Amino acid sequence: MVGSGPNGLAAATVLARAGVDVTVFEAHAELGGGARTIHSPLPGLIQDHCAAVHPMAAGSEYMASWGLESRGVRWRRAPIDAAHPLDDGTIALLHQSIDETADGLGKDGWRWREMFGPAARRFAALSDDIFQPMLRMPRHPLLLARFGLVAGPPPTWTRALLRTPQGRALFSGVAAHAINRIDRPLVGGIGAGIIAAGHAVGWPVVEGGTGRLTDAIVAGLRDLGVRFETSTPIRMRRELPPHDIAMLDLHPRNVVPLYGDVLPRRIRDALARFRSGPAAFKLDLAVEGGIPWRNPEAASAGTVHLGGGAEEIAATERGISLGRMPERPFVLVGQQYVADPSRADGEIKPVYAYAHVPAGYAGDASGAILAQLERFAPGTRERIVAQAAQSPRDLAATNANFIGGDILTGAKSPIQFMFGPRVTSDPYHLGLPGVYLCSAATAPGPGIHGQSGVNAAHRALRALRRGRASAS
């Protein structure tokens, strides 16, 4: 196993439970990829490195198989999952309860229920299909088709089903989690899936930081006999020991230096062409007393979206996709301490905020992030006692899958979102005996659900049981 992100650990889980002898190689000293905890910008504060809120993990069958609570993992939920303030002082609120959310959206309430109610009520069944490659027969075709009515069209079209500025902004803000233009078809699947999962299980955080989720899984894997080699980057195939299966939790382009000389040409070229998307620029803030939101309801939300109205969000996301840095970028604010007070140090609250910026953006977006905070929470700057920035280059340095600062492991353009590097019913097998891609570049894509790793590992086990040749 090359790479120890959530999908790498998930693949290791499936293989180890099947009796396969597994060794995980990780380039960095710490395991987990984006699912780690840091202490930033002050030593007494608990902050998430990247992954922070986990609707997909909380609804994941694979995660449930670990019995996480018995391993010390505690899910914590804020009173409000997400808030979206607007310039006129109003606010849209996303609750775990679809009825509470709908009641707050006024005349858009019944539409919200119609759009997301069926998927939320049957999210476990829906997951059977959306957590698998798309070129397969669905288990629940009618449910998937109904979900597709919301997830398939461009979000800029779907928002037209909603009439109020608050409803449109709330939907557009979640759709912007794709970190890409939202005027294209299919990319709305990310936002629609997050909303449905949230109404099913909420947007929980891990008490003590996301790293505790990784720690629990790693401890379980060690119990299964899995070995971990940290601070061990794999740059050439010969650095790997003899093996039957090579599972690669890697960006597709990073596979080419390892296997490009032996891959089938069509697969090698597809991996090399795989595009990274726009980037994130992250600020970790220590804020005395928390953010002074103009609308106080935002103070009870675990996540706050700062992007203005629906039209503004569409324009800024289109701009970053075209390489333009907007004056007012979309900013996602994480207030995980609202759900988990243990992350704070008295009155000093840890807040993280990341802006969507163009791929490889070399400038400093700190000022733009703080300006967006001031826009909806005047006086924020005066409360900041410390801050630490991570540019796209910094993020890429902490995780080789984050090329150019793209934290989703690939642009979520329609084709790449649906199929990954190749249009195929088997996106995991790389055309060489025993070699598989299991990163978030493959279906079902990003999210701390581990399902890309689960799917790839099951594919590898089927081939192993058929007695095909080994990877080495």
XYZ file of C-alpha atoms in Angstrom:
472
model
C 0.000 0.000 0.000
C 1.522 3.319 -1.103
C -0.081 6.199 0.786
C -1.934 6.240 4.100
C -4.810 8.602 3.427
C -8.349 7.508 4.315
C -8.664 5.461 1.128
C -5.307 3.797 1.610
C -6.250 2.790 5.142
C -9.626 1.538 3.910
C -7.985 -0.627 1.257
C -5.565 -1.953 3.858
C -8.538 -2.803 6.082
C -10.328 -4.877 3.444
C -7.161 -6.732 2.479
C -6.004 -7.381 6.044
C -9.428 -8.670 7.077
C -9.211 -11.086 4.148
C -5.937 -12.457 5.500
C -3.573 -10.566 3.190
C -0.216 -9.514 4.644
C -0.186 -5.706 4.271
C 2.574 -3.094 4.548
C 1.688 0.588 4.233
C 4.317 3.043 2.998
C 3.802 6.710 3.871
C 6.065 9.514 2.665
C 5.453 11.676 5.731
C 6.143 11.067 9.396
C 2.455 11.104 10.269
C -0.231 8.808 8.890
C -3.629 9.863 7.584
C -3.103 12.170 4.614
C -5.644 14.985 4.947
C -7.294 13.333 7.970
C -4.903 14.622 10.611
C -4.913 16.898 13.630
C -2.551 19.829 14.110
C -2.017 22.368 16.876
C -2.243 25.672 15.057
C -1.819 28.596 15.251
C -1.123 28.194 18.999
C 0.065 25.071 20.852
C -3.008 24.841 23.100
C -5.507 24.739 20.233
C -6.735 21.655 18.381
C -7.201 22.164 14.660
C -7.923 19.903 11.690
C -5.259 19.831 9.007
C -7.712 19.427 6.117
C -10.751 17.168 6.555
C -12.963 18.580 9.294
C -16.681 17.783 9.053
C -17.699 14.248 8.181
C -21.220 13.594 6.897
C -19.889 10.976 4.493
C -17.803 9.231 7.156
C -20.674 9.145 9.637
C -22.843 7.543 6.955
C -20.187 5.117 5.703
C -20.734 1.377 6.065
C -16.966 0.894 6.060
C -16.484 3.332 8.945
C -19.310 1.676 10.856
C -17.551 -1.679 10.467
C -14.767 -0.437 12.731
C -17.049 0.111 15.735
C -15.394 3.480 16.149
C -17.065 4.437 19.409
C -15.626 1.335 21.067
C -12.234 2.566 19.862
C -12.605 5.960 21.501
C -13.962 7.985 18.572
C -16.733 10.372 19.574
C -18.830 12.186 16.992
C -19.820 15.694 18.081
C -22.434 17.849 16.357
C -22.975 21.603 16.483
C -26.523 22.929 17.039
C -26.494 24.040 13.386
C -24.604 22.098 10.716
C -23.952 25.018 8.369
C -24.887 28.672 8.075
C -24.851 30.998 5.085
C -25.101 34.697 6.012
C -26.083 37.298 3.430
C -25.240 40.988 3.143
C -28.704 42.111 4.227
C -28.225 40.452 7.612
C -30.440 37.448 6.896
C -29.091 33.927 7.134
C -29.858 30.462 5.777
C -29.355 27.560 8.166
C -28.723 23.900 7.404
C -29.819 21.581 10.213
C -29.607 17.812 10.419
C -33.404 17.867 10.541
C -34.743 18.467 7.058
C -37.965 19.783 8.574
C -36.133 22.347 10.694
C -34.108 23.402 7.655
C -37.221 23.670 5.503
C -39.119 25.622 8.145
C -36.346 28.221 8.137
C -36.505 28.629 4.356
C -40.055 29.955 4.270
C -41.734 29.434 0.928
C -38.752 27.359 -0.258
C -39.329 24.853 2.519
C -41.540 22.445 0.594
C -39.187 22.567 -2.374
C -36.207 21.717 -0.148
C -38.111 18.735 1.241
C -38.961 17.549 -2.283
C -35.379 17.985 -3.492
C -33.558 16.242 -0.651
C -36.118 14.345 1.431
C -36.152 11.063 -0.532
C -32.351 10.834 -0.658
C -31.994 11.710 3.027
C -34.611 9.206 4.172
C -32.976 6.402 2.202
C -29.364 7.538 2.278
C -28.059 4.086 3.190
C -29.733 2.630 0.097
C -28.599 5.547 -2.061
C -25.033 4.985 -0.865
C -25.131 1.516 -2.427
C -25.120 3.284 -5.786
C -23.382 6.651 -5.369
C -20.422 5.027 -3.579
C -19.737 2.811 -6.607
C -18.448 3.435 -10.161
C -21.136 4.900 -12.384
C -20.855 2.386 -15.241
C -22.687 -0.393 -13.429
C -26.263 -1.508 -12.909
C -27.728 0.419 -9.958
C -29.261 -1.485 -7.068
C -31.904 1.171 -6.519
C -32.558 2.652 -9.974
C -35.645 4.689 -9.096
C -34.024 6.246 -6.030
C -30.864 7.006 -7.989
C -32.883 8.503 -10.840
C -34.757 10.788 -8.468
C -31.489 11.868 -6.852
C -30.128 12.511 -10.333
C -32.854 15.066 -10.991
C -31.158 17.260 -8.372
C -27.555 16.099 -8.731
C -27.335 15.902 -12.523
C -28.119 19.398 -13.837
C -25.700 22.270 -13.255
C -26.253 23.703 -9.762
C -26.907 27.049 -11.410
C -29.960 25.396 -13.000
C -31.031 23.436 -9.943
C -31.022 26.546 -7.769
C -33.798 27.908 -9.985
C -36.120 25.456 -8.238
C -35.672 27.634 -5.160
C -37.232 31.082 -5.058
C -35.696 32.856 -2.065
C -32.187 34.364 -1.896
C -31.604 32.348 1.271
C -32.558 29.004 -0.277
C -30.531 29.626 -3.409
C -27.491 30.732 -1.418
C -27.676 27.746 0.926
C -27.764 25.271 -1.950
C -25.077 27.107 -3.938
C -22.763 27.291 -0.932
C -22.862 23.536 -0.430
C -22.517 22.957 -4.186
C -19.328 25.044 -4.047
C -17.685 22.272 -2.016
C -16.768 20.914 -5.461
C -14.191 23.761 -5.636
C -14.973 24.204 -9.303
C -17.387 26.035 -11.527
C -20.971 25.144 -10.701
C -22.460 25.956 -14.090
C -21.553 22.523 -15.478
C -23.634 19.328 -15.371
C -23.012 16.500 -12.892
C -20.775 18.471 -10.493
C -23.858 19.164 -8.377
C -23.626 15.573 -7.215
C -21.088 16.569 -4.567
C -23.317 19.204 -2.997
C -26.487 17.139 -3.298
C -24.749 14.165 -1.718
C -23.410 16.238 1.173
C -26.848 17.734 1.833
C -28.568 14.336 1.738
C -25.933 12.793 3.997
C -26.200 15.738 6.361
C -29.950 15.371 6.703
C -29.421 11.660 7.351
C -26.543 11.770 9.861
C -25.563 15.420 10.339
C -22.216 17.121 9.772
C -20.282 15.773 12.772
C -16.711 16.463 13.813
C -14.421 14.130 15.731
C -13.896 15.019 19.360
C -10.247 15.956 19.781
C -9.652 16.382 16.048
C -9.942 14.308 12.889
C -6.590 12.703 13.652
C -8.287 10.610 16.329
C -10.318 8.907 13.612
C -7.104 8.002 11.806
C -5.469 6.879 15.060
C -8.357 4.514 15.836
C -8.216 2.897 12.395
C -4.421 2.611 12.462
C -4.579 0.940 15.889
C -7.125 -1.528 14.536
C -4.948 -2.246 11.518
C -1.940 -2.890 13.724
C -4.080 -5.396 15.631
C -4.675 -7.112 12.278
C -0.930 -7.303 11.684
C -0.603 -4.414 9.224
C 2.866 -2.831 9.220
C 3.486 0.872 8.668
C 6.630 2.410 7.207
C 6.502 6.185 7.719
C 8.884 8.820 6.333
C 9.330 6.415 3.417
C 8.484 7.977 0.058
C 8.280 5.493 -2.800
C 9.845 7.046 -5.883
C 10.731 3.911 -7.863
C 9.175 0.449 -8.124
C 12.324 -1.252 -6.989
C 11.905 0.406 -3.582
C 8.883 -1.828 -2.967
C 9.364 -5.315 -1.495
C 8.072 -8.353 -3.438
C 4.288 -8.279 -3.480
C 1.169 -9.704 -5.091
C -0.887 -6.506 -4.901
C 0.179 -2.866 -5.187
C -2.521 -0.460 -3.983
C -1.774 3.155 -4.878
C -3.432 5.911 -2.851
C -1.887 8.429 -5.226
C -2.796 11.226 -7.590
C -2.988 9.621 -11.056
C -0.127 11.751 -12.362
C 2.077 10.502 -9.520
C 1.529 6.929 -10.683
C 3.288 7.611 -13.994
C 6.842 7.932 -12.578
C 6.371 4.613 -10.764
C 4.719 2.512 -13.474
C 4.662 4.574 -16.666
C 7.286 2.447 -18.407
C 5.183 -0.716 -18.060
C 1.605 0.585 -18.114
C -0.516 0.072 -21.236
C -0.065 3.229 -23.267
C -3.733 4.255 -23.214
C -3.826 4.004 -19.410
C -0.503 5.779 -18.946
C -1.669 8.636 -21.163
C -4.989 8.896 -19.322
C -3.229 9.139 -15.967
C -0.798 11.742 -17.279
C -3.674 13.853 -18.656
C -5.626 13.856 -15.390
C -6.179 17.473 -14.399
C -5.922 18.999 -10.966
C -8.531 21.546 -9.989
C -8.548 24.931 -8.287
C -6.795 25.201 -4.960
C -7.395 26.042 -1.334
C -5.630 28.715 0.691
C -6.046 28.022 4.410
C -5.836 30.237 7.476
C -5.753 28.839 10.990
C -6.926 31.512 13.410
C -6.873 31.898 17.177
C -9.810 34.176 17.954
C -10.565 35.600 21.377
C -14.207 34.903 22.129
C -14.900 33.514 18.648
C -16.038 35.265 15.468
C -18.374 38.249 16.164
C -20.971 37.410 13.519
C -23.397 40.152 12.532
C -26.139 37.548 12.564
C -25.634 35.739 15.889
C -27.135 32.466 14.628
C -23.897 31.853 12.711
C -22.108 31.473 16.047
C -23.957 28.177 16.621
C -22.905 26.650 13.288
C -20.049 24.221 12.866
C -19.485 25.457 9.302
C -20.154 28.894 7.826
C -20.108 29.618 4.091
C -19.015 33.114 3.087
C -19.755 33.779 -0.539
C -22.670 36.162 -0.775
C -25.632 35.260 -2.939
C -25.987 32.425 -5.422
C -24.967 34.519 -8.422
C -21.817 35.741 -6.684
C -20.819 32.186 -5.768
C -21.259 30.990 -9.351
C -19.167 33.892 -10.648
C -16.290 33.420 -8.202
C -16.141 29.655 -8.709
C -16.111 30.141 -12.467
C -13.335 32.713 -12.062
C -10.994 30.477 -10.088
C -11.571 27.673 -12.593
C -10.356 30.049 -15.298
C -7.300 31.065 -13.276
C -8.587 34.394 -11.969
C -8.268 35.299 -8.289
C -11.520 36.983 -7.188
C -11.527 39.990 -4.897
C -14.138 38.220 -2.777
C -13.371 34.470 -2.893
C -15.699 31.835 -1.537
C -14.538 31.080 2.014
C -15.466 28.079 4.132
C -15.158 28.782 7.851
C -14.779 25.901 10.306
C -15.919 26.467 13.884
C -15.382 22.908 15.069
C -15.062 24.070 18.675
C -18.810 24.804 18.684
C -19.422 21.053 18.564
C -16.249 20.129 20.449
C -15.304 22.682 23.128
C -12.192 20.654 24.016
C -10.496 22.167 20.965
C -10.455 25.663 22.487
C -8.121 27.066 25.124
C -10.450 28.982 27.401
C -11.697 32.034 25.535
C -9.237 31.483 22.673
C -11.165 29.656 19.968
C -9.605 27.794 17.015
C -11.167 28.787 13.699
C -10.115 27.600 10.300
C -10.981 29.319 7.083
C -10.025 28.380 3.574
C -10.608 30.287 0.382
C -11.093 28.803 -3.064
C -8.277 30.158 -5.241
C -6.868 29.333 -8.696
C -4.709 26.244 -9.072
C -1.169 26.886 -7.888
C -2.039 30.411 -6.732
C 1.232 32.007 -5.593
C -0.187 35.095 -3.896
C -1.264 35.652 -0.302
C -5.026 35.246 0.104
C -4.946 35.996 3.836
C -6.220 39.533 3.339
C -9.079 38.387 1.117
C -10.140 35.778 3.689
C -10.076 38.309 6.515
C -12.026 40.791 4.377
C -14.748 38.201 3.832
C -14.873 37.593 7.581
C -15.144 41.329 8.222
C -17.904 41.543 5.631
C -20.141 39.274 7.690
C -18.523 39.676 11.113
C -17.227 43.229 11.624
C -14.521 43.408 14.256
C -13.034 39.978 13.557
C -9.523 41.327 12.959
C -9.411 42.907 16.414
C -10.122 39.527 18.023
C -7.417 37.538 16.224
C -4.516 36.802 18.554
C -2.572 34.518 16.184
C -2.821 33.182 12.654
C -0.981 30.759 10.399
C -1.388 30.495 6.634
C -1.046 27.514 4.329
C -0.738 28.425 0.671
C -1.466 26.005 -2.178
C 2.250 25.267 -2.304
C 2.297 24.556 1.438
C -0.680 22.207 1.150
C 0.960 20.362 -1.735
C 4.120 19.969 0.349
C 2.131 18.232 3.097
C 0.372 15.838 0.708
C 1.619 14.839 -2.730
C -1.974 14.193 -3.841
C -2.746 17.916 -3.418
C -1.041 18.981 -6.655
C -1.165 22.761 -6.983
C -3.095 22.964 -3.707
C -6.058 20.960 -5.040
C -7.335 19.255 -1.877
C -9.867 17.109 -3.786
C -7.269 15.120 -5.786
C -8.439 16.204 -9.193
C -10.655 18.744 -10.912
C -14.329 17.965 -10.495
C -15.176 18.578 -14.120
C -18.141 16.507 -15.311
C -16.119 13.666 -16.840
C -13.478 13.469 -14.115
C -16.063 13.662 -11.348
C -18.115 10.834 -12.808
C -15.349 8.544 -14.041
C -11.969 9.620 -12.671
C -8.932 9.288 -14.935
C -10.639 6.898 -17.389
C -14.145 6.232 -18.672
C -14.410 2.596 -17.642
C -16.486 0.302 -15.478
C -13.297 -0.604 -13.580
C -11.471 2.620 -12.653
C -9.226 0.876 -10.119
C -7.267 -1.740 -12.090
C -4.410 -0.153 -14.025
C -3.991 -2.794 -16.692
C -1.069 -4.499 -14.944
C -1.460 -7.667 -12.878
C -2.025 -6.718 -9.247
C -1.717 -2.925 -9.623
C -4.630 -0.749 -8.505
C -5.412 2.939 -8.041
C -7.423 3.626 -4.875
C -7.185 7.376 -4.251
C -9.960 9.980 -4.196
C -9.333 10.451 -7.923
C -11.423 7.293 -8.424
C -15.110 6.710 -7.736
C -16.822 7.805 -5.594
C -14.377 10.678 -5.148
C -13.421 12.850 -2.169
C -14.857 12.574 1.318
C -13.640 10.687 4.381
C -15.709 7.610 3.545
C -12.849 5.385 2.411
C -15.007 3.884 -0.301
C -12.514 4.297 -3.146
C -10.111 2.156 -1.152
C -12.807 -0.361 -0.246
C -13.879 -0.755 -3.873
C -10.324 -1.093 -5.170
C -9.409 -3.664 -2.527
C -12.438 -5.830 -3.294
C -11.480 -5.679 -6.971
C -7.944 -6.785 -6.065
C -9.196 -9.663 -3.924
C -11.387 -10.986 -6.730
C -8.399 -11.064 -9.056
C -6.167 -12.628 -6.402
C -8.677 -15.404 -5.791
C -8.797 -16.088 -9.529
C -5.053 -16.691 -9.331
C -3.866 -13.937 -11.640
C -0.190 -13.020 -11.714
C 1.227 -10.800 -8.998
C 2.274 -7.173 -9.261
C 5.937 -7.915 -8.699
